[in-house]
Amino acid sequence: MTARLNVLRTAMATTGVAAAMVAGLTGCGNKTASSPGAAPPANAKVGILLPDTATSPRWVSADPTELRKQCAANKLTCYIDNANGSATTQQSQAQALINAGVGVLLVVNLDSGSGKAIEALAQQHNVVTIDYDRLTAGGTASYYVSYDNVKVGEDQGTALTGAAQVKGKSPVNYVEIDGAPTDNNAAQFAQGYNSVLSKQPGWNKLADQTGNWDAATAQIVFTTMLGQHPDINAVMVANDTMAQSVINVLKSQGLAGKVAVSGQDATAGGLVNVMSGTQAFTIYKPVAGEADVAIKLAGQILAGQKPTAPTTVKDPSNGREIPAYLADPTVITKANVALPVTDGYVGAAAVCPTSALVRLCAANGIKTP
């Protein structure tokens, strides 16, 4: 299969957020499928479909690494495929995984249309699907495991209003560069930050456009915005990948650090930008908060259990209430910029690869080897 990663049995590493959510899985009157010494279920195969390698580094390193750990800890055989941005490839990967006999399929869709088709195919073969990170509108997933994405957006909006570049300033002229319109998460992020920014006295939105989770697109979009509105004070950018493009444009105009720029994903580059003062904050969503819960849930399903989720989310296309496990995000500023590194979410070597960055990291509490 394309981009197939065979899972190795390794030790489990669980963050506090993940531990709390996993505890919710075993606190619903269901015997856990992975108690010490328990035999694995008859069908222990789980398929995992990741979307691409470009929109966020998490799909290349963070998620696969944590998913492998959890699959080993739960005595499951997991197959991890990455579609490299192709819905057609992801459809083929899903078919191959179903043919291989997986009992549960975790889906990070590229768009709701293709995700819906994959889930319908799985349903025809009695394979249970879990929407992982992204909700598939109109789909048939039995569960949804993600972060509270509206809260992510609210935290982004609140953090941007508190950025040093705009604190106490009025009016504040800002623009927005949103995520891909095919991603339900992007709509929820925007719902969250718009609910905050639209209520801020003196804040004027000058432009709003998608960056499509793409660095090149975001650079073109922001270059146009800045040309039309040279008096921009703040940029609400949906994630770190696009924020880097915005910062690059600002640097070319001598404005980096003078305009408040948001982000999300706590990438190595995003953390460097936060330390450098060119990015006001990023949003940290420990992948363990999703991976640990999703794999524990898959194990319980394969063992014949029907866990009761702590909440539900409404499918925006048809109103269906989907059982959901939602973790809370953390805002990362200079004050706590070392947290994703000390947690092991991103390596110090990735954040501090040069001597200059080693010094910057040391000044911000990040220890390097």
PDB file of C-alpha atoms in Angstrom, residues 59-170:
ATOM      1  CA  TRP A  59       0.910  14.023   9.608  1.00  0.00           C
ATOM      2  CA  VAL A  60       4.542  13.088   8.895  1.00  0.00           C
ATOM      3  CA  SER A  61       5.958  12.655  12.374  1.00  0.00           C
ATOM      4  CA  ALA A  62       3.784  13.368  15.413  1.00  0.00           C
ATOM      5  CA  ASP A  63       0.670  11.341  14.612  1.00  0.00           C
ATOM      6  CA  PRO A  64       2.372   8.273  13.085  1.00  0.00           C
ATOM      7  CA  THR A  65       4.792   8.063  16.014  1.00  0.00           C
ATOM      8  CA  GLU A  66       2.124   8.269  18.708  1.00  0.00           C
ATOM      9  CA  LEU A  67      -0.261   5.989  16.818  1.00  0.00           C
ATOM     10  CA  ARG A  68       2.467   3.329  16.587  1.00  0.00           C
ATOM     11  CA  LYS A  69       3.082   3.528  20.315  1.00  0.00           C
ATOM     12  CA  GLN A  70      -0.573   3.178  21.157  1.00  0.00           C
ATOM     13  CA  CYS A  71      -1.180   0.335  18.721  1.00  0.00           C
ATOM     14  CA  ALA A  72       1.660  -1.619  20.314  1.00  0.00           C
ATOM     15  CA  ALA A  73       0.468  -0.850  23.835  1.00  0.00           C
ATOM     16  CA  ASN A  74      -3.054  -2.011  22.990  1.00  0.00           C
ATOM     17  CA  LYS A  75      -1.857  -5.173  21.198  1.00  0.00           C
ATOM     18  CA  LEU A  76      -3.320  -4.048  17.872  1.00  0.00           C
ATOM     19  CA  THR A  77      -1.936  -4.478  14.372  1.00  0.00           C
ATOM     20  CA  CYS A  78      -2.203  -1.088  12.724  1.00  0.00           C
ATOM     21  CA  TYR A  79      -1.584  -0.023   9.144  1.00  0.00           C
ATOM     22  CA  ILE A  80      -0.875   3.667   8.625  1.00  0.00           C
ATOM     23  CA  ASP A  81      -1.261   5.115   5.122  1.00  0.00           C
ATOM     24  CA  ASN A  82      -0.763   8.690   3.956  1.00  0.00           C
ATOM     25  CA  ALA A  83      -2.670   9.816   0.849  1.00  0.00           C
ATOM     26  CA  ASN A  84      -0.147  12.568  -0.046  1.00  0.00           C
ATOM     27  CA  GLY A  85      -2.992  14.956  -0.764  1.00  0.00           C
ATOM     28  CA  SER A  86      -4.847  12.709  -3.228  1.00  0.00           C
ATOM     29  CA  ALA A  87      -8.468  11.760  -2.531  1.00  0.00           C
ATOM     30  CA  THR A  88      -8.203   9.056  -5.201  1.00  0.00           C
ATOM     31  CA  THR A  89      -5.178   7.572  -3.458  1.00  0.00           C
ATOM     32  CA  GLN A  90      -6.959   7.654  -0.115  1.00  0.00           C
ATOM     33  CA  GLN A  91      -9.950   5.828  -1.619  1.00  0.00           C
ATOM     34  CA  SER A  92      -7.617   3.112  -2.941  1.00  0.00           C
ATOM     35  CA  GLN A  93      -5.877   2.855   0.405  1.00  0.00           C
ATOM     36  CA  ALA A  94      -9.216   2.441   2.155  1.00  0.00           C
ATOM     37  CA  GLN A  95     -10.231  -0.342  -0.231  1.00  0.00           C
ATOM     38  CA  ALA A  96      -6.911  -2.130   0.312  1.00  0.00           C
ATOM     39  CA  LEU A  97      -7.227  -1.875   4.092  1.00  0.00           C
ATOM     40  CA  ILE A  98     -10.755  -3.244   3.998  1.00  0.00           C
ATOM     41  CA  ASN A  99      -9.557  -6.086   1.769  1.00  0.00           C
ATOM     42  CA  ALA A 100      -6.813  -6.757   4.335  1.00  0.00           C
ATOM     43  CA  GLY A 101      -9.500  -7.344   6.954  1.00  0.00           C
ATOM     44  CA  VAL A 102      -9.314  -4.322   9.242  1.00  0.00           C
ATOM     45  CA  GLY A 103     -12.168  -4.139  11.712  1.00  0.00           C
ATOM     46  CA  VAL A 104     -11.834  -0.425  12.451  1.00  0.00           C
ATOM     47  CA  LEU A 105     -10.804   2.395  10.136  1.00  0.00           C
ATOM     48  CA  LEU A 106      -9.602   5.804  11.360  1.00  0.00           C
ATOM     49  CA  VAL A 107     -10.223   8.449   8.710  1.00  0.00           C
ATOM     50  CA  VAL A 108      -8.642  11.895   8.368  1.00  0.00           C
ATOM     51  CA  ASN A 109     -10.492  12.989   5.263  1.00  0.00           C
ATOM     52  CA  LEU A 110      -9.141  15.223   2.517  1.00  0.00           C
ATOM     53  CA  ASP A 111     -12.655  16.534   2.005  1.00  0.00           C
ATOM     54  CA  SER A 112     -16.040  15.459   3.284  1.00  0.00           C
ATOM     55  CA  GLY A 113     -17.201  14.125  -0.093  1.00  0.00           C
ATOM     56  CA  SER A 114     -14.381  11.624  -0.466  1.00  0.00           C
ATOM     57  CA  GLY A 115     -14.440  10.838   3.250  1.00  0.00           C
ATOM     58  CA  LYS A 116     -18.148  10.086   3.063  1.00  0.00           C
ATOM     59  CA  ALA A 117     -17.545   7.641   0.192  1.00  0.00           C
ATOM     60  CA  ILE A 118     -14.824   5.859   2.188  1.00  0.00           C
ATOM     61  CA  GLU A 119     -17.081   5.523   5.212  1.00  0.00           C
ATOM     62  CA  ALA A 120     -19.938   4.205   3.093  1.00  0.00           C
ATOM     63  CA  LEU A 121     -17.585   1.585   1.628  1.00  0.00           C
ATOM     64  CA  ALA A 122     -16.450   0.599   5.102  1.00  0.00           C
ATOM     65  CA  GLN A 123     -20.037   0.310   6.301  1.00  0.00           C
ATOM     66  CA  GLN A 124     -20.837  -2.064   3.441  1.00  0.00           C
ATOM     67  CA  HIS A 125     -18.101  -4.376   4.755  1.00  0.00           C
ATOM     68  CA  ASN A 126     -19.067  -4.035   8.439  1.00  0.00           C
ATOM     69  CA  VAL A 127     -15.950  -2.001   9.207  1.00  0.00           C
ATOM     70  CA  VAL A 128     -16.468   0.581  11.967  1.00  0.00           C
ATOM     71  CA  THR A 129     -15.166   4.058  11.137  1.00  0.00           C
ATOM     72  CA  ILE A 130     -13.848   6.754  13.458  1.00  0.00           C
ATOM     73  CA  ASP A 131     -13.452  10.323  12.231  1.00  0.00           C
ATOM     74  CA  TYR A 132      -9.974  11.258  13.441  1.00  0.00           C
ATOM     75  CA  ASP A 133      -9.229  14.959  13.913  1.00  0.00           C
ATOM     76  CA  ARG A 134     -11.589  16.027  11.091  1.00  0.00           C
ATOM     77  CA  LEU A 135     -15.335  15.508  10.998  1.00  0.00           C
ATOM     78  CA  THR A 136     -16.690  14.016   7.771  1.00  0.00           C
ATOM     79  CA  ALA A 137     -19.870  15.960   7.049  1.00  0.00           C
ATOM     80  CA  GLY A 138     -22.597  13.606   5.858  1.00  0.00           C
ATOM     81  CA  GLY A 139     -20.495  10.580   6.790  1.00  0.00           C
ATOM     82  CA  THR A 140     -21.366   7.515   8.816  1.00  0.00           C
ATOM     83  CA  ALA A 141     -18.545   7.410  11.377  1.00  0.00           C
ATOM     84  CA  SER A 142     -19.524   5.808  14.663  1.00  0.00           C
ATOM     85  CA  TYR A 143     -17.277   8.141  16.666  1.00  0.00           C
ATOM     86  CA  TYR A 144     -15.373  11.415  16.322  1.00  0.00           C
ATOM     87  CA  VAL A 145     -12.045  11.958  18.123  1.00  0.00           C
ATOM     88  CA  SER A 146     -10.548  15.430  17.938  1.00  0.00           C
ATOM     89  CA  TYR A 147      -9.889  18.650  19.785  1.00  0.00           C
ATOM     90  CA  ASP A 148     -12.658  21.114  20.552  1.00  0.00           C
ATOM     91  CA  ASN A 149     -12.055  23.051  17.359  1.00  0.00           C
ATOM     92  CA  VAL A 150     -14.450  25.897  18.097  1.00  0.00           C
ATOM     93  CA  LYS A 151     -12.547  26.441  21.343  1.00  0.00           C
ATOM     94  CA  VAL A 152      -9.287  26.337  19.362  1.00  0.00           C
ATOM     95  CA  GLY A 153     -10.606  29.242  17.301  1.00  0.00           C
ATOM     96  CA  GLU A 154     -11.853  31.097  20.364  1.00  0.00           C
ATOM     97  CA  ASP A 155      -8.431  30.735  21.958  1.00  0.00           C
ATOM     98  CA  GLN A 156      -6.820  32.021  18.765  1.00  0.00           C
ATOM     99  CA  GLY A 157      -9.066  35.071  18.751  1.00  0.00           C
ATOM    100  CA  THR A 158      -8.545  35.825  22.422  1.00  0.00           C
ATOM    101  CA  ALA A 159      -4.766  35.405  22.167  1.00  0.00           C
ATOM    102  CA  LEU A 160      -4.564  37.666  19.128  1.00  0.00           C
ATOM    103  CA  THR A 161      -6.411  40.467  20.926  1.00  0.00           C
ATOM    104  CA  GLY A 162      -3.864  40.215  23.732  1.00  0.00           C
ATOM    105  CA  ALA A 163      -0.801  40.340  21.479  1.00  0.00           C
ATOM    106  CA  ALA A 164       1.754  43.022  22.376  1.00  0.00           C
ATOM    107  CA  GLN A 165       1.524  44.621  18.912  1.00  0.00           C
ATOM    108  CA  VAL A 166      -2.175  45.465  19.357  1.00  0.00           C
ATOM    109  CA  LYS A 167      -2.698  45.632  23.102  1.00  0.00           C
ATOM    110  CA  GLY A 168      -4.394  48.905  23.980  1.00  0.00           C
ATOM    111  CA  LYS A 169      -4.492  50.003  20.347  1.00  0.00           C
ATOM    112  CA  SER A 170      -7.642  51.297  18.622  1.00  0.00           C
TER     113      SER A 170
END
